[in-house]
mmCIF file with all atom_site columns, C-alpha atoms in Angstrom:
data_model
loop_
_atom_site.group_PDB
_atom_site.id
_atom_site.type_symbol
_atom_site.label_atom_id
_atom_site.label_alt_id
_atom_site.label_comp_id
_atom_site.label_asym_id
_atom_site.label_entity_id
_atom_site.label_seq_id
_atom_site.pdbx_PDB_ins_code
_atom_site.Cartn_x
_atom_site.Cartn_y
_atom_site.Cartn_z
_atom_site.occupancy
_atom_site.B_iso_or_equiv
_atom_site.pdbx_formal_charge
_atom_site.auth_seq_id
_atom_site.auth_comp_id
_atom_site.auth_asym_id
_atom_site.auth_atom_id
_atom_site.pdbx_PDB_model_num
ATOM 1  C CA . MET A 1 1  ? 45.148 98.214  109.950 1.00 0.00 ? 1  MET A CA 1
ATOM 2  C CA . LYS A 1 2  ? 42.502 100.722 111.000 1.00 0.00 ? 2  LYS A CA 1
ATOM 3  C CA . TYR A 1 3  ? 44.398 103.577 109.312 1.00 0.00 ? 3  TYR A CA 1
ATOM 4  C CA . SER A 1 4  ? 44.774 101.735 106.000 1.00 0.00 ? 4  SER A CA 1
ATOM 5  C CA . THR A 1 5  ? 41.088 100.748 106.018 1.00 0.00 ? 5  THR A CA 1
ATOM 6  C CA . THR A 1 6  ? 40.080 104.350 106.633 1.00 0.00 ? 6  THR A CA 1
ATOM 7  C CA . LEU A 1 7  ? 42.409 105.553 103.883 1.00 0.00 ? 7  LEU A CA 1
ATOM 8  C CA . LEU A 1 8  ? 41.030 102.992 101.443 1.00 0.00 ? 8  LEU A CA 1
ATOM 9  C CA . LEU A 1 9  ? 37.437 103.933 102.271 1.00 0.00 ? 9  LEU A CA 1
ATOM 10 C CA . ALA A 1 10 ? 38.195 107.638 101.854 1.00 0.00 ? 10 ALA A CA 1
ATOM 11 C CA . SER A 1 11 ? 39.837 107.080 98.474  1.00 0.00 ? 11 SER A CA 1
ATOM 12 C CA . ILE A 1 12 ? 36.895 104.979 97.251  1.00 0.00 ? 12 ILE A CA 1
ATOM 13 C CA . LEU A 1 13 ? 34.412 107.643 98.338  1.00 0.00 ? 13 LEU A CA 1
ATOM 14 C CA . ALA A 1 14 ? 36.463 110.470 96.806  1.00 0.00 ? 14 ALA A CA 1
ATOM 15 C CA . ALA A 1 15 ? 37.010 108.824 93.417  1.00 0.00 ? 15 ALA A CA 1
ATOM 16 C CA . PRO A 1 16 ? 33.588 109.762 91.969  1.00 0.00 ? 16 PRO A CA 1
ATOM 17 C CA . ALA A 1 17 ? 34.077 113.365 93.074  1.00 0.00 ? 17 ALA A CA 1
ATOM 18 C CA . PHE A 1 18 ? 37.422 113.566 91.266  1.00 0.00 ? 18 PHE A CA 1
ATOM 19 C CA . ALA A 1 19 ? 35.888 112.004 88.153  1.00 0.00 ? 19 ALA A CA 1
ATOM 20 C CA . ALA A 1 20 ? 33.000 114.489 88.254  1.00 0.00 ? 20 ALA A CA 1
ATOM 21 C CA . ASP A 1 21 ? 35.442 117.395 88.538  1.00 0.00 ? 21 ASP A CA 1
ATOM 22 C CA . ALA A 1 22 ? 37.385 116.105 85.557  1.00 0.00 ? 22 ALA A CA 1
ATOM 23 C CA . GLN A 1 23 ? 34.238 115.847 83.439  1.00 0.00 ? 23 GLN A CA 1
ATOM 24 C CA . ILE A 1 24 ? 32.981 119.386 83.964  1.00 0.00 ? 24 ILE A CA 1
ATOM 25 C CA . GLY A 1 25 ? 34.311 122.079 81.717  1.00 0.00 ? 25 GLY A CA 1
ATOM 26 C CA . ASP A 1 26 ? 36.404 125.076 82.632  1.00 0.00 ? 26 ASP A CA 1
ATOM 27 C CA . LYS A 1 27 ? 33.428 127.431 82.359  1.00 0.00 ? 27 LYS A CA 1
ATOM 28 C CA . GLU A 1 28 ? 31.311 125.369 84.756  1.00 0.00 ? 28 GLU A CA 1
ATOM 29 C CA . ARG A 1 29 ? 34.181 125.108 87.241  1.00 0.00 ? 29 ARG A CA 1
ATOM 30 C CA . ILE A 1 30 ? 34.746 128.869 87.083  1.00 0.00 ? 30 ILE A CA 1
ATOM 31 C CA . ASP A 1 31 ? 31.009 129.444 87.615  1.00 0.00 ? 31 ASP A CA 1
ATOM 32 C CA . GLN A 1 32 ? 31.063 127.123 90.634  1.00 0.00 ? 32 GLN A CA 1
ATOM 33 C CA . LEU A 1 33 ? 34.068 128.915 92.098  1.00 0.00 ? 33 LEU A CA 1
ATOM 34 C CA . LEU A 1 34 ? 32.482 132.339 91.535  1.00 0.00 ? 34 LEU A CA 1
ATOM 35 C CA . GLU A 1 35 ? 29.299 131.193 93.284  1.00 0.00 ? 35 GLU A CA 1
ATOM 36 C CA . GLN A 1 36 ? 31.310 129.744 96.167  1.00 0.00 ? 36 GLN A CA 1
ATOM 37 C CA . ASN A 1 37 ? 33.252 133.016 96.417  1.00 0.00 ? 37 ASN A CA 1
ATOM 38 C CA . ARG A 1 38 ? 29.985 134.986 96.493  1.00 0.00 ? 38 ARG A CA 1
ATOM 39 C CA . MET A 1 39 ? 28.587 132.813 99.296  1.00 0.00 ? 39 MET A CA 1
ATOM 40 C CA . LEU A 1 40 ? 31.802 133.047 101.336 1.00 0.00 ? 40 LEU A CA 1
ATOM 41 C CA . SER A 1 41 ? 31.936 136.823 100.887 1.00 0.00 ? 41 SER A CA 1
ATOM 42 C CA . ALA A 1 42 ? 28.349 137.111 102.129 1.00 0.00 ? 42 ALA A CA 1
ATOM 43 C CA . GLN A 1 43 ? 29.179 134.916 105.126 1.00 0.00 ? 43 GLN A CA 1
ATOM 44 C CA . ASN A 1 44 ? 32.265 137.027 105.898 1.00 0.00 ? 44 ASN A CA 1
ATOM 45 C CA . ALA A 1 45 ? 30.118 140.175 105.773 1.00 0.00 ? 45 ALA A CA 1
ATOM 46 C CA . ARG A 1 46 ? 27.610 138.639 108.220 1.00 0.00 ? 46 ARG A CA 1
ATOM 47 C CA . LEU A 1 47 ? 30.395 137.561 110.584 1.00 0.00 ? 47 LEU A CA 1
ATOM 48 C CA . ALA A 1 48 ? 32.048 140.991 110.434 1.00 0.00 ? 48 ALA A CA 1
ATOM 49 C CA . GLU A 1 49 ? 28.703 142.590 111.278 1.00 0.00 ? 49 GLU A CA 1
ATOM 50 C CA . GLN A 1 50 ? 28.314 140.275 114.266 1.00 0.00 ? 50 GLN A CA 1
ATOM 51 C CA . CYS A 1 51 ? 31.819 141.162 115.497 1.00 0.00 ? 51 CYS A CA 1
ATOM 52 C CA . GLU A 1 52 ? 31.234 144.890 115.253 1.00 0.00 ? 52 GLU A CA 1
ATOM 53 C CA . ARG A 1 53 ? 27.854 144.778 116.993 1.00 0.00 ? 53 ARG A CA 1
ATOM 54 C CA . PRO A 1 54 ? 28.087 145.614 120.703 1.00 0.00 ? 54 PRO A CA 1
ATOM 55 C CA . LYS A 1 55 ? 27.405 142.587 122.867 1.00 0.00 ? 55 LYS A CA 1
ATOM 56 C CA . THR A 1 56 ? 25.795 142.330 126.257 1.00 0.00 ? 56 THR A CA 1
ATOM 57 C CA . LYS A 1 57 ? 27.678 140.538 129.018 1.00 0.00 ? 57 LYS A CA 1
ATOM 58 C CA . GLU A 1 58 ? 25.358 137.563 128.639 1.00 0.00 ? 58 GLU A CA 1
ATOM 59 C CA . GLU A 1 59 ? 26.008 137.300 124.880 1.00 0.00 ? 59 GLU A CA 1
ATOM 60 C CA . ALA A 1 60 ? 29.769 137.516 125.410 1.00 0.00 ? 60 ALA A CA 1
ATOM 61 C CA . PHE A 1 61 ? 29.537 134.799 128.081 1.00 0.00 ? 61 PHE A CA 1
ATOM 62 C CA . ALA A 1 62 ? 27.493 132.522 125.796 1.00 0.00 ? 62 ALA A CA 1
ATOM 63 C CA . LEU A 1 63 ? 29.981 132.949 122.934 1.00 0.00 ? 63 LEU A CA 1
ATOM 64 C CA . CYS A 1 64 ? 32.881 132.265 125.264 1.00 0.00 ? 64 CYS A CA 1
ATOM 65 C CA . MET A 1 65 ? 31.255 129.081 126.596 1.00 0.00 ? 65 MET A CA 1
ATOM 66 C CA . GLN A 1 66 ? 30.596 127.874 123.042 1.00 0.00 ? 66 GLN A CA 1
ATOM 67 C CA . ALA A 1 67 ? 34.282 128.375 122.290 1.00 0.00 ? 67 ALA A CA 1
ATOM 68 C CA . ALA A 1 68 ? 35.197 126.491 125.485 1.00 0.00 ? 68 ALA A CA 1
ATOM 69 C CA . ARG A 1 69 ? 33.151 123.529 124.319 1.00 0.00 ? 69 ARG A CA 1
ATOM 70 C CA . GLY A 1 70 ? 35.487 123.141 121.346 1.00 0.00 ? 70 GLY A CA 1
ATOM 71 C CA . ASP A 1 71 ? 38.534 122.448 123.535 1.00 0.00 ? 71 ASP A CA 1
ATOM 72 C CA . LYS A 1 72 ? 39.687 118.839 123.656 1.00 0.00 ? 72 LYS A CA 1
ATOM 73 C CA . GLY A 1 73 ? 40.660 118.392 127.283 1.00 0.00 ? 73 GLY A CA 1
ATOM 74 C CA . ALA A 1 74 ? 38.479 118.717 130.350 1.00 0.00 ? 74 ALA A CA 1
ATOM 75 C CA . MET A 1 75 ? 41.071 120.832 132.154 1.00 0.00 ? 75 MET A CA 1
ATOM 76 C CA . ALA A 1 76 ? 41.345 123.245 129.215 1.00 0.00 ? 76 ALA A CA 1
ATOM 77 C CA . THR A 1 77 ? 37.566 123.551 129.038 1.00 0.00 ? 77 THR A CA 1
ATOM 78 C CA . GLU A 1 78 ? 37.372 124.251 132.774 1.00 0.00 ? 78 GLU A CA 1
ATOM 79 C CA . SER A 1 79 ? 40.109 126.877 132.506 1.00 0.00 ? 79 SER A CA 1
ATOM 80 C CA . VAL A 1 80 ? 38.388 128.662 129.616 1.00 0.00 ? 80 VAL A CA 1
ATOM 81 C CA . SER A 1 81 ? 35.037 128.402 131.425 1.00 0.00 ? 81 SER A CA 1
ATOM 82 C CA . ALA A 1 82 ? 36.556 130.091 134.466 1.00 0.00 ? 82 ALA A CA 1
ATOM 83 C CA . ASN A 1 83 ? 37.712 132.957 132.255 1.00 0.00 ? 83 ASN A CA 1
ATOM 84 C CA . CYS A 1 84 ? 34.258 133.158 130.660 1.00 0.00 ? 84 CYS A CA 1
ATOM 85 C CA . ARG A 1 85 ? 32.709 133.631 134.092 1.00 0.00 ? 85 ARG A CA 1
ATOM 86 C CA . LEU A 1 86 ? 34.873 136.732 134.517 1.00 0.00 ? 86 LEU A CA 1
ATOM 87 C CA . LEU A 1 87 ? 32.993 138.308 131.598 1.00 0.00 ? 87 LEU A CA 1
ATOM 88 C CA . LEU A 1 88 ? 29.809 138.323 133.665 1.00 0.00 ? 88 LEU A CA 1
ATOM 89 C CA . LYS A 1 89 ? 31.399 140.341 136.467 1.00 0.00 ? 89 LYS A CA 1
#
């Protein structure tokens, strides 16, 4: 029941977005996609610059701990955290 309710709600919320996409012309859609591509390319350039920049041990540890926070299980988070601590040594 919960799944079907969620699916129904999602379809109701998405319907106006699909209708809006159908109403815009090809030129507008292409312009939107070009703008989105430009923004994503700029973001990729920023991320590549961050990756290439040398990091201190503290920065590497902080990034590692942020990644550990994304894990689902407590044991996985603890395991990744233990490996992050090795970066400080």
